Coordinates of C-alpha atoms and ligand atoms in Angstrom, one line a residue:
X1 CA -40.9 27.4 -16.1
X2 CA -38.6 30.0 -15.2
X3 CA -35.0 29.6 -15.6
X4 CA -32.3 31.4 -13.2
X5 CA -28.5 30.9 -13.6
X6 CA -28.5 30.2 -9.0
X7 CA -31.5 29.1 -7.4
X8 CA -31.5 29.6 -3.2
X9 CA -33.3 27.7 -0.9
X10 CA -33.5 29.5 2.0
X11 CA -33.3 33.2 3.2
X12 CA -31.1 33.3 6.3
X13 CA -27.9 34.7 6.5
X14 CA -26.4 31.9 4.3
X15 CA -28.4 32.1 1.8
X16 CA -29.2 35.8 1.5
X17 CA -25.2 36.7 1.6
X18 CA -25.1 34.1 -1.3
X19 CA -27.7 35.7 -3.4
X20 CA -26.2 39.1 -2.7
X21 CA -22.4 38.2 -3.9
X22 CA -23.8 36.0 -6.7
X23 CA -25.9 38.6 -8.0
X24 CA -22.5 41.5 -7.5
X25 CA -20.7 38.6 -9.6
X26 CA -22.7 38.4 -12.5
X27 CA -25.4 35.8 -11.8
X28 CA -28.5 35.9 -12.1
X29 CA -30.5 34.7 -8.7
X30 CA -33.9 34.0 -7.4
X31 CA -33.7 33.3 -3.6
X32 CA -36.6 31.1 -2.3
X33 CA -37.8 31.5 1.1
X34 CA -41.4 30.6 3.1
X35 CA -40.8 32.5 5.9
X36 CA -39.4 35.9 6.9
X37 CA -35.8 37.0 5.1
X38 CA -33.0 36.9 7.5
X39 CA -34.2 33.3 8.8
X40 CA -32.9 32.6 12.4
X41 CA -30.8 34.8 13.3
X42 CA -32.9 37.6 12.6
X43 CA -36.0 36.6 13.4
X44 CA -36.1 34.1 16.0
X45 CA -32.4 34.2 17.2
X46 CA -29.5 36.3 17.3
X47 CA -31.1 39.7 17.3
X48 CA -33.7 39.7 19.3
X49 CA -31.6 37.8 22.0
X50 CA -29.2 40.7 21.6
X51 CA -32.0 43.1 21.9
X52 CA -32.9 42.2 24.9
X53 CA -29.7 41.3 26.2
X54 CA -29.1 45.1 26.1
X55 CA -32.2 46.0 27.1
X56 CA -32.2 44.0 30.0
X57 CA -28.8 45.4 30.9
X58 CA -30.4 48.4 31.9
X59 CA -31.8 46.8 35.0
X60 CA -29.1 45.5 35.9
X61 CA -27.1 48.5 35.7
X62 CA -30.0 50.4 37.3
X63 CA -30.0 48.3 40.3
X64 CA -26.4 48.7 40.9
X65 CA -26.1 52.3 40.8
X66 CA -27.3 53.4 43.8
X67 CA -24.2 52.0 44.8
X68 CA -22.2 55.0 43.0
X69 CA -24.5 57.3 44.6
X70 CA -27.1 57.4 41.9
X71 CA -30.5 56.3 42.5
X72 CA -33.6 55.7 40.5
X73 CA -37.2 54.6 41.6
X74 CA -37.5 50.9 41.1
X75 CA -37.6 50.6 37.4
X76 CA -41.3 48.9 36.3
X77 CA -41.1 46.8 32.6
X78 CA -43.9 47.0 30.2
X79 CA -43.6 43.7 28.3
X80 CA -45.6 44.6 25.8
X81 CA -43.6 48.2 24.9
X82 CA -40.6 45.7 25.1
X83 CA -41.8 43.1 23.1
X84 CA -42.8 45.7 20.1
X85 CA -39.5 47.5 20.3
X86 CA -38.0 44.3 19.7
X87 CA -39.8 43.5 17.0
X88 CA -39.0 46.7 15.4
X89 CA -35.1 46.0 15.4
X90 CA -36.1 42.8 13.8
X91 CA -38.8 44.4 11.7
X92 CA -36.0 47.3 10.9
X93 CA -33.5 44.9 9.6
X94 CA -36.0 42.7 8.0
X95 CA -36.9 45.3 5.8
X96 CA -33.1 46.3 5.1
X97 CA -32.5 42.8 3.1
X98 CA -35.3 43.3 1.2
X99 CA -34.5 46.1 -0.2
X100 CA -31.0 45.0 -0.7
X101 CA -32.7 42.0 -2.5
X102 CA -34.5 44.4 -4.9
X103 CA -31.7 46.6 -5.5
X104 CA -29.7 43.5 -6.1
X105 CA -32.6 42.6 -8.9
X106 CA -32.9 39.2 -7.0
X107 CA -36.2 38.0 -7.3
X108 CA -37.4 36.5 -3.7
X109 CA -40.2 33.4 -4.5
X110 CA -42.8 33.2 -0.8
X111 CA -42.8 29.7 -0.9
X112 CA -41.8 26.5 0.6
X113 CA -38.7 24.9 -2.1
X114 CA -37.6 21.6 -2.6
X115 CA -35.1 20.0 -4.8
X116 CA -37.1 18.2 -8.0
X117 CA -34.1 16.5 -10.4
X118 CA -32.3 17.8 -13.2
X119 CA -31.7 21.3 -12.2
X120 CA -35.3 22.0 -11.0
X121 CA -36.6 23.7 -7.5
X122 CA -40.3 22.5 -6.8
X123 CA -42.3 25.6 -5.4
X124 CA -44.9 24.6 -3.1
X125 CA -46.9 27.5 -5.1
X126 CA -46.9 24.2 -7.9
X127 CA -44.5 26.6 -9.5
X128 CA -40.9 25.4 -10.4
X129 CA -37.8 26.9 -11.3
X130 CA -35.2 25.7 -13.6
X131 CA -31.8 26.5 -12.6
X132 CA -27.8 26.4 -13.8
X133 CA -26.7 25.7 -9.7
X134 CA -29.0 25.4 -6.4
X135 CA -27.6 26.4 -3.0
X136 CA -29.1 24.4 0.2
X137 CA -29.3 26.9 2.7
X138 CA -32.3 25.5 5.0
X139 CA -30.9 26.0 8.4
X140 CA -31.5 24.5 11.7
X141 CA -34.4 23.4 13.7
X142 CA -34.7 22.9 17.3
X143 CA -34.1 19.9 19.3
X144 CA -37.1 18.6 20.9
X145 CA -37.4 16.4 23.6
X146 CA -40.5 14.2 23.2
X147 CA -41.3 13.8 27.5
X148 CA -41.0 18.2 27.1
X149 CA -43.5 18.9 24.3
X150 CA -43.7 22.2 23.0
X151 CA -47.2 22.2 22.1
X152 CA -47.9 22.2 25.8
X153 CA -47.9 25.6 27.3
X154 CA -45.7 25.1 30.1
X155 CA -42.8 24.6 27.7
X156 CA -40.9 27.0 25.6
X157 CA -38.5 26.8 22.8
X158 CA -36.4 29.7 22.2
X159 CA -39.1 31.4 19.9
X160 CA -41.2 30.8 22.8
X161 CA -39.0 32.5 25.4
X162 CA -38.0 35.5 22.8
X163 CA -41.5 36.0 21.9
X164 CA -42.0 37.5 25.2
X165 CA -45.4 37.0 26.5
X166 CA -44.4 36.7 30.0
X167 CA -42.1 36.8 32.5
X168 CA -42.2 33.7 34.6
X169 CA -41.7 33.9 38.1
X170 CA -39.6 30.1 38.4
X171 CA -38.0 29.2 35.0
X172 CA -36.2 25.9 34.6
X173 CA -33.8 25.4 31.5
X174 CA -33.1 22.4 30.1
X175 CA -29.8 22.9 29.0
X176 CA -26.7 24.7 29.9
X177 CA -25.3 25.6 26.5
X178 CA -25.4 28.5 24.5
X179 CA -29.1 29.2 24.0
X180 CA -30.0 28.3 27.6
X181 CA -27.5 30.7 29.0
X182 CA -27.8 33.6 27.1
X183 CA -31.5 33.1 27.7
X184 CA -31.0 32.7 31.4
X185 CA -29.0 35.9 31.6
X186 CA -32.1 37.9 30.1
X187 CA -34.8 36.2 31.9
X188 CA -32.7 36.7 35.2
X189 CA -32.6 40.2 34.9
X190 CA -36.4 40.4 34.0
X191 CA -36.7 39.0 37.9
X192 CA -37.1 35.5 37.0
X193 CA -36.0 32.9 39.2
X194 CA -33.8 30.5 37.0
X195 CA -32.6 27.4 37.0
X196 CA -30.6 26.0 34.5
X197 CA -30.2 21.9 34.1
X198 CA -27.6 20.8 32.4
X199 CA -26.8 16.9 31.4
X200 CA -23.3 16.8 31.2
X201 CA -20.6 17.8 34.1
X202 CA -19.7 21.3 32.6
X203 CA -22.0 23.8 30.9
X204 CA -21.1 25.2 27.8
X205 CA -19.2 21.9 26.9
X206 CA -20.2 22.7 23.2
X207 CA -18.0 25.7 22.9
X208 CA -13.7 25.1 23.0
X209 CA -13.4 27.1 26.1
X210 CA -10.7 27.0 28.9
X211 CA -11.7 26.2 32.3
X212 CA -10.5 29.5 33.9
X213 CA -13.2 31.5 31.1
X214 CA -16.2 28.8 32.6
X215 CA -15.3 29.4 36.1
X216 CA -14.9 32.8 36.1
X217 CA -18.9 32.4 33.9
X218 CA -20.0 30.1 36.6
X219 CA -18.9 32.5 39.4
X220 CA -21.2 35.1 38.3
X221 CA -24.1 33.0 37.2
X222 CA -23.8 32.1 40.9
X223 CA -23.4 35.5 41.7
X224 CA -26.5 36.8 39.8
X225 CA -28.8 34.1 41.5
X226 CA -28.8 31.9 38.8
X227 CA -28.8 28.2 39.7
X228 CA -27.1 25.5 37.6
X229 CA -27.2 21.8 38.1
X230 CA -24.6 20.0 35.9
X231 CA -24.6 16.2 35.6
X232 CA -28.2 15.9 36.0
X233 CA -30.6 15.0 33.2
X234 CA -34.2 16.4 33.2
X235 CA -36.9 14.1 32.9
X236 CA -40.3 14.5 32.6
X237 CA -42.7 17.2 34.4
X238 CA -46.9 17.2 34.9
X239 CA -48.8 20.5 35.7
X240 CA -50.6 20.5 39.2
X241 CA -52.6 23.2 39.1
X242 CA -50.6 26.4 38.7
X243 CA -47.5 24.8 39.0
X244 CA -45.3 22.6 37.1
X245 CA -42.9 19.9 38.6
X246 CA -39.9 18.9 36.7
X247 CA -38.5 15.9 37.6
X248 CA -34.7 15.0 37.2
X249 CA -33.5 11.2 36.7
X250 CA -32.0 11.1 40.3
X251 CA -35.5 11.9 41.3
X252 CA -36.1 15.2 42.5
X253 CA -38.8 17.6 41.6
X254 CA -38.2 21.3 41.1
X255 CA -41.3 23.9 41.6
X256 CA -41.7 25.9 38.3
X257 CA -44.0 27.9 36.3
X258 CA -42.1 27.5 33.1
X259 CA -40.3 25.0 31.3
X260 CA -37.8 26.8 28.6
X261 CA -35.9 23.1 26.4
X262 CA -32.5 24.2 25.0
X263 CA -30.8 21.0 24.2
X264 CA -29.5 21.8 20.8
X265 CA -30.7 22.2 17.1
X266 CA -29.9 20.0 14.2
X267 CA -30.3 20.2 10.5
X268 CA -33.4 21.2 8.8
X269 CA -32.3 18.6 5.4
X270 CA -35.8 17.1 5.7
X271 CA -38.4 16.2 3.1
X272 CA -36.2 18.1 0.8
X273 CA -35.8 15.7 -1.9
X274 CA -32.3 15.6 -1.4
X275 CA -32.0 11.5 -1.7
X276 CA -33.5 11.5 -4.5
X277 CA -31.3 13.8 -6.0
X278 CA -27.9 12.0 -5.2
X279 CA -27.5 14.3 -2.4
X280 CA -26.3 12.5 0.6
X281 CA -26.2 13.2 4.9
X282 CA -24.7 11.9 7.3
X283 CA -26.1 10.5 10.3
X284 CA -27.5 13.8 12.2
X285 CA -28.7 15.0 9.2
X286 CA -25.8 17.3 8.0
X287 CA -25.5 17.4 4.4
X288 CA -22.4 16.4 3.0
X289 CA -19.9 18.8 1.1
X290 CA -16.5 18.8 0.0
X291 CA -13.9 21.7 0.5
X292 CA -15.8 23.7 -1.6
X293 CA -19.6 23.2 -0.2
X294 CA -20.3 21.2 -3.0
X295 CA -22.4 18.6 -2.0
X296 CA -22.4 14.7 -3.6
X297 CA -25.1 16.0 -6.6
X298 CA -22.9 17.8 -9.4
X299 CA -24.0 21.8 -9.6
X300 CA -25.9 21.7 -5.8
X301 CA -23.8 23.2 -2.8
X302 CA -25.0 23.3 0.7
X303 CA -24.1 26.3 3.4
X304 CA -24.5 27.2 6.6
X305 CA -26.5 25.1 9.5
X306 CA -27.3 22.1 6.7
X307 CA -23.5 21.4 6.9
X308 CA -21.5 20.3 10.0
X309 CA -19.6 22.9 11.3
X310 CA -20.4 25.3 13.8
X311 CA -23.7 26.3 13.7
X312 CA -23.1 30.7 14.0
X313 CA -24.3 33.4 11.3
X314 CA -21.0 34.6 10.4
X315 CA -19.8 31.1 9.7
X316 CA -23.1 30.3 7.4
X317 CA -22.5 34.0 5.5
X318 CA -19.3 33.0 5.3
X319 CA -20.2 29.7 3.4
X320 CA -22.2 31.9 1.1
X321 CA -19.8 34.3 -0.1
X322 CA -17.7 31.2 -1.1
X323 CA -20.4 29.4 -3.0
X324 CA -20.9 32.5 -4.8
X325 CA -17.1 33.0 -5.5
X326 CA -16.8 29.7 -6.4
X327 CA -19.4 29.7 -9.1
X328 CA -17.7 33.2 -10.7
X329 CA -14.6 30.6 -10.9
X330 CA -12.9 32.1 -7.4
X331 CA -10.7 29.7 -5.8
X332 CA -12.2 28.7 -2.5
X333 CA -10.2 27.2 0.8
X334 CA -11.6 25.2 3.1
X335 CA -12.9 27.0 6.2
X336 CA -10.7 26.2 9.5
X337 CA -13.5 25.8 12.0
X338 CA -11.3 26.7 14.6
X339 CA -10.9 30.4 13.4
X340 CA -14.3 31.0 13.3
X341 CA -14.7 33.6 16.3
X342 CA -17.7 33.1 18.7
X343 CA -19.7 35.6 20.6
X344 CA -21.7 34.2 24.2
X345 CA -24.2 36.8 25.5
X346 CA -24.2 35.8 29.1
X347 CA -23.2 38.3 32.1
X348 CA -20.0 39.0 31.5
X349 CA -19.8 38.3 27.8
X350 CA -17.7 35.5 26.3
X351 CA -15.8 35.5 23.0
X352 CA -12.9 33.4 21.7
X353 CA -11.1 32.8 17.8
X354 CA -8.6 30.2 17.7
X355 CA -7.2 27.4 19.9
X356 CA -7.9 27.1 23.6
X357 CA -4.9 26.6 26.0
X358 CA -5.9 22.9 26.5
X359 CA -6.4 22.2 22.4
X360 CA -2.9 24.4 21.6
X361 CA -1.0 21.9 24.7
X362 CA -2.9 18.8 23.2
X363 CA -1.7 19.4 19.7
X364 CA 1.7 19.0 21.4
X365 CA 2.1 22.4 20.3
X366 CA 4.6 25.0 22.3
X367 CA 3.2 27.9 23.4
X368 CA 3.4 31.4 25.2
X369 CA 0.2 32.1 27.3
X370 CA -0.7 36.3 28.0
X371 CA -3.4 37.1 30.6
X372 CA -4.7 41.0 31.7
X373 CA -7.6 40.9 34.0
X374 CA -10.6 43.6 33.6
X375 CA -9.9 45.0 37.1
X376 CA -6.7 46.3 36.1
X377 CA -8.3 48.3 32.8
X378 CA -8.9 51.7 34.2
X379 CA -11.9 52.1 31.3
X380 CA -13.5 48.5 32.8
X381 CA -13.7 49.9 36.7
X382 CA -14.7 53.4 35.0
X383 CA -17.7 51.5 33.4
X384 CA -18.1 49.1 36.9
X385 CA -17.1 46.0 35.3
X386 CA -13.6 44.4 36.8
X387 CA -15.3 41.1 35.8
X388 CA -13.0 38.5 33.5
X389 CA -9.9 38.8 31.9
X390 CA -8.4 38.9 28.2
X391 CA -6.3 35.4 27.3
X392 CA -4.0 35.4 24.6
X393 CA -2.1 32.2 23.2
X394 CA 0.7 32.0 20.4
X395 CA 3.3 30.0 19.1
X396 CA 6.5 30.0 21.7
X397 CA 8.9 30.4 18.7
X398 CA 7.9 32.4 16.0
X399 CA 4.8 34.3 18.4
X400 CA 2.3 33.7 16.0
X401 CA -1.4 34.2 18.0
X402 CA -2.9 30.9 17.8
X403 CA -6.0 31.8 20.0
X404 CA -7.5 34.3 22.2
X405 CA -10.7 34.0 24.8
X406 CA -11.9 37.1 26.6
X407 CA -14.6 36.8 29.3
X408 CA -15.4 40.0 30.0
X409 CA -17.7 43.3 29.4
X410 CA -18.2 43.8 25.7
X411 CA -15.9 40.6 24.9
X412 CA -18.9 40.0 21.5
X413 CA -17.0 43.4 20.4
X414 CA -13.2 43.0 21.4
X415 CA -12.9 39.8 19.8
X416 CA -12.8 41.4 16.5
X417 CA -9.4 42.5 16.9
X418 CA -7.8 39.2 18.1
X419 CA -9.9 37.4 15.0
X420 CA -8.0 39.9 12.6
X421 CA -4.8 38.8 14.2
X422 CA -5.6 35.2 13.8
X423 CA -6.8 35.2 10.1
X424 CA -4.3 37.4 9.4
X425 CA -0.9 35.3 10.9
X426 CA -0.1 38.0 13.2
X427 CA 2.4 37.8 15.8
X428 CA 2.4 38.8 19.5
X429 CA 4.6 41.6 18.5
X430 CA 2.0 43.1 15.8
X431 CA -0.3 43.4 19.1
X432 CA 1.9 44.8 22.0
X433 CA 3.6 47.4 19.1
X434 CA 0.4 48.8 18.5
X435 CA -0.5 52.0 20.4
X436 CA -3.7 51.5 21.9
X437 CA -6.3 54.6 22.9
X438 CA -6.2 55.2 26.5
X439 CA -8.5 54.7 28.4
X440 CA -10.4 51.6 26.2
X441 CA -11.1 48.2 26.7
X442 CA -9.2 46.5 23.9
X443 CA -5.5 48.1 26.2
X444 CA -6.5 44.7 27.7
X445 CA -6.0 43.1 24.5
X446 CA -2.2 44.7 24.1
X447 CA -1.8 43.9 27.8
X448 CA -2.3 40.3 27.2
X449 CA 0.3 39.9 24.4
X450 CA 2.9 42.6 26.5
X451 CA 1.9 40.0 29.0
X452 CA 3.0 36.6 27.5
X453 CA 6.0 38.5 26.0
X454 CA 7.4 39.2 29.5
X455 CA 7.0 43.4 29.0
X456 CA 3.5 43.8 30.8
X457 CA 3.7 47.3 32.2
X458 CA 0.4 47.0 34.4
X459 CA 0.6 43.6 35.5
X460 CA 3.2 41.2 37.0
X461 CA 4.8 39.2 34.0
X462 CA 4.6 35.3 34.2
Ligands
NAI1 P1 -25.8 23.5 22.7 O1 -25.4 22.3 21.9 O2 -24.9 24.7 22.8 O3 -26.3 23.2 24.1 C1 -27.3 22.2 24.4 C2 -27.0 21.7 25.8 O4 -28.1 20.9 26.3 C3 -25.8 20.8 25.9 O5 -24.9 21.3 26.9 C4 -26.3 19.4 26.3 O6 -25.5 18.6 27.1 C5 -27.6 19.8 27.0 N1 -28.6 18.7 27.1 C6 -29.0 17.9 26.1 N2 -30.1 17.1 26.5 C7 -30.3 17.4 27.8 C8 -31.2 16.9 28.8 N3 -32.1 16.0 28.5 N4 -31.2 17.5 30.0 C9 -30.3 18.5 30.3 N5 -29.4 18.9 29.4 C10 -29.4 18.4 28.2 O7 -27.2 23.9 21.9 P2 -28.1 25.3 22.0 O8 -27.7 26.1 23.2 O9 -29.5 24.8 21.9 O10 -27.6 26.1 20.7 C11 -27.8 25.5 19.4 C12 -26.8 26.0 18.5 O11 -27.0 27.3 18.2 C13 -25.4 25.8 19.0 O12 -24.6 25.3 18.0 C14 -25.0 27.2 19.4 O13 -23.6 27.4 19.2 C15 -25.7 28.0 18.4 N6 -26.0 29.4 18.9 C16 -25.0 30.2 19.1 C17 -25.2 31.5 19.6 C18 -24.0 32.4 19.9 O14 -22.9 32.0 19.4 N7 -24.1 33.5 20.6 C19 -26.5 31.9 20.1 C20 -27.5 30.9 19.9 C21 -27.2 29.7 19.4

């Protein structure tokens, strides 16, 4: 049996980060993985959404310029070419953890693991592994809906609707959060007609965000010809003939060719021998950790997606670096889940760190509120995109920043900033002081704070 000092289960960016700082701390690690390194997010999530978030941009921003006086034929898309130059980012990146695993001397095991007693990983190759500490880092699954199989070819899950086989001429989506919007935005600009169906009465109810940030988002859904129904639950659906009819609960049927199901993803803690073990979850699945992601076994942590918390990339690598810190005797504090920054790739782009307005004001807390929309940034009109604004929210007396959202072009990027200012205790002050490069986007950003200080130059003070 070979013995490791950490054994990994799972490849993603949880549990590769882990194995990475373990192995720069002195550990020796074997990372065990069935699938492809980079789980997820790489492969089947974040980065090819992103890839063709900005490749679809390019329509978009095609279409429009004829109306600065530049004009192009109609631009025609080969799927296919699209679909392989996507795969090569993923393909590219893919390749870039593992060689970082072998110059890391981590040894990656192809196999399916699960937790066997005593310190022991079961391989599915019959193998097994003996080690000192095993990290859970298994992920998330999608949420399926049984009356929306995805084994029927009318309906897509997100792998599906990434793989990019086709580009549907009517696409419903079943649910208006994160997933189903960003993929909205990307099939809308491929010249699908979409429709997004969302149960509850707001979409993106998942995500802390004020309700100035979703209307200005719903505004320009609407804008960009895609339809949302909120408060209506989808149903079931039958194929007749070419088409497919979804049905909602209050009845109606909507014409489709697609049916994309984007309702949310839960835990993948399953058949992992974690009961057995002593390892316990809660209700949904989640396992259960204290402060430091240790989980109810002694020497087995869990990271990432397996955990409650919110389910992003960043957050899971996060979890990993402090596993691995942990175990080279680092102290370790508790993540805030609220300062956890998030990045929303619909048209415009959302991202927020911190408290909302409405979370600050219900903590009772008092606060100073900075606004600086992107039609007053010179660099935003220069680029055509007055859409949004930047929100900035501290503490009235000592002007800590307790939050910032920012709806606007390239918000994924300008968050950065504000999420530096947030971990970091900054004050409004540390902001506004800050000379800024003229002409950017992130002036918007010192705007904001100038702005909820009373000293906005290019916008009328509150
Ligand atoms: P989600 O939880 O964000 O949204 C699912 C939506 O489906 C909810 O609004 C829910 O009310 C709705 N829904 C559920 N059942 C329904 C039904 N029968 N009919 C109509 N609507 C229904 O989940 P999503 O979008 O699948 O994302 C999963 C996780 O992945 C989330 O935690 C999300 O934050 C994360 N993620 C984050 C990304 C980012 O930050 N850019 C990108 C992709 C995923």
């Amino acid at each position: 049996m070979t013995k490791t000092d950490l054994a990994i289960i799972g490849g993603g960016p949880g549990g590769y980060v882990c194995a990475i700082r373990a192995a720069q701390l002195g550990l020796e690690v074997t990372l065990v993985e069935e699938k492809a390194l980079g789980g997820t997010c790489l492969n089947w999530g974040c980065i090819p959404t992103k890839a063709l978030f900005s490749a679809t941009k390019l329509l978009s921003q095609a279409a429009e310029a004829q109306t600065i006086g530049i004009t192009y034929a109609s631009p025609s898309i080969d799927l296919k070419k699209l679909a392989s130059w996507k795969d090569q980012v993923v393909g590219t990146l893919v390749g870039g953890i593992e060689t970082l695993m072998s110059k890391s001397s981590i040894d990656v095991i192809r196999a399916r693991g699960t937790l066997a007693g005593d310190g022991r990983v079961a391989l599915s190759t019959g193998a097994e592994l003996s080690a000192d500490h095993i990290v859970i880092a298994t992920g998330s699954d999608t949420v399926q809906i049984p009356t929306f199989p995805f084994d029927h070819p009318a309906i897509w899950s997100s792998d599906d609707a990434l793989a990019l086989t086709e580009i549907p001429e009517r696409l419903a989506i079943i649910g208006g959060g994160v997933i189903g919007l960003e993929l909205a935005t990307i099939y809308n600009r491929l010249g699908s007609r979409v429709l997004v169906i969302e149960l509850l009465p707001e979409v993106l109810s998942t995500v802390d965000l004020d309700r100035r940030t979703i209307s200005t988002l719903k505004h320009s859904l609407a804008k960009n010809g895609i339809n949302v129904l909120t408060n209506t639950a989808a149903e079931s659906f039958k194929q007749q003939g070419e088409d497919v009819i979804l049905r909602t609960a209050d009845g109606t049927e909507h014409v489709v060719d697609r049916i994309l199901v984007a309702v949310g993803r839960r835990p993948k803690t399953q058949d992992l021998g974690l009961a057995a073990c002593g390892v316990e979850v809660d209700k949904r699945g989640f396992i259960r950790v204290d402060d430091a992601l240790q989980t109810t076994a002694p020497h087995i942590y869990a990271i990432g997606d397996a955990v409650l918390g919110p389910m992003l990339a960043h957050k899971a690598s996060s979890d990993g670096i402090r596993v691995a810190e942990t175990l080279a005797g680092n102290a370790s504090h508790a993540l805030d889940f609220d300062f956890v920054p998030q990045a929303i790739f619909t048209d415009p782009e959302i991202a927020s760190v911190g408290l909302s307005e409405a979370k600050a004001k219900a903590s009772g807390q008092e606060i100073l509120i900075g606004r600086f929309p992107f039609a007053a940034l010179g660099k935003a009109l220069g680029m055509r995109e007055p859409e949004g604004f930047f929100q900035i929210i501290a503490d009235s007396e000592n002007h800590r920043i307790l939050g910032v959202q920012i709806i606007g072009a390239e918000a994924s990027d300008l968050i950065s900033e504000a999420a530096v200012a947030v971990h970091s205790d900054l004050t409004l002050e540390a902001i506004a002081d800050a000379i800024h490069p003229h002409p950017t986007l992130p002036e918007g950003l010192k705007e904001a704070a100038e702005n909820a200080l009373g000293r906005a130059i290019h916008t009328v003070n509150r």
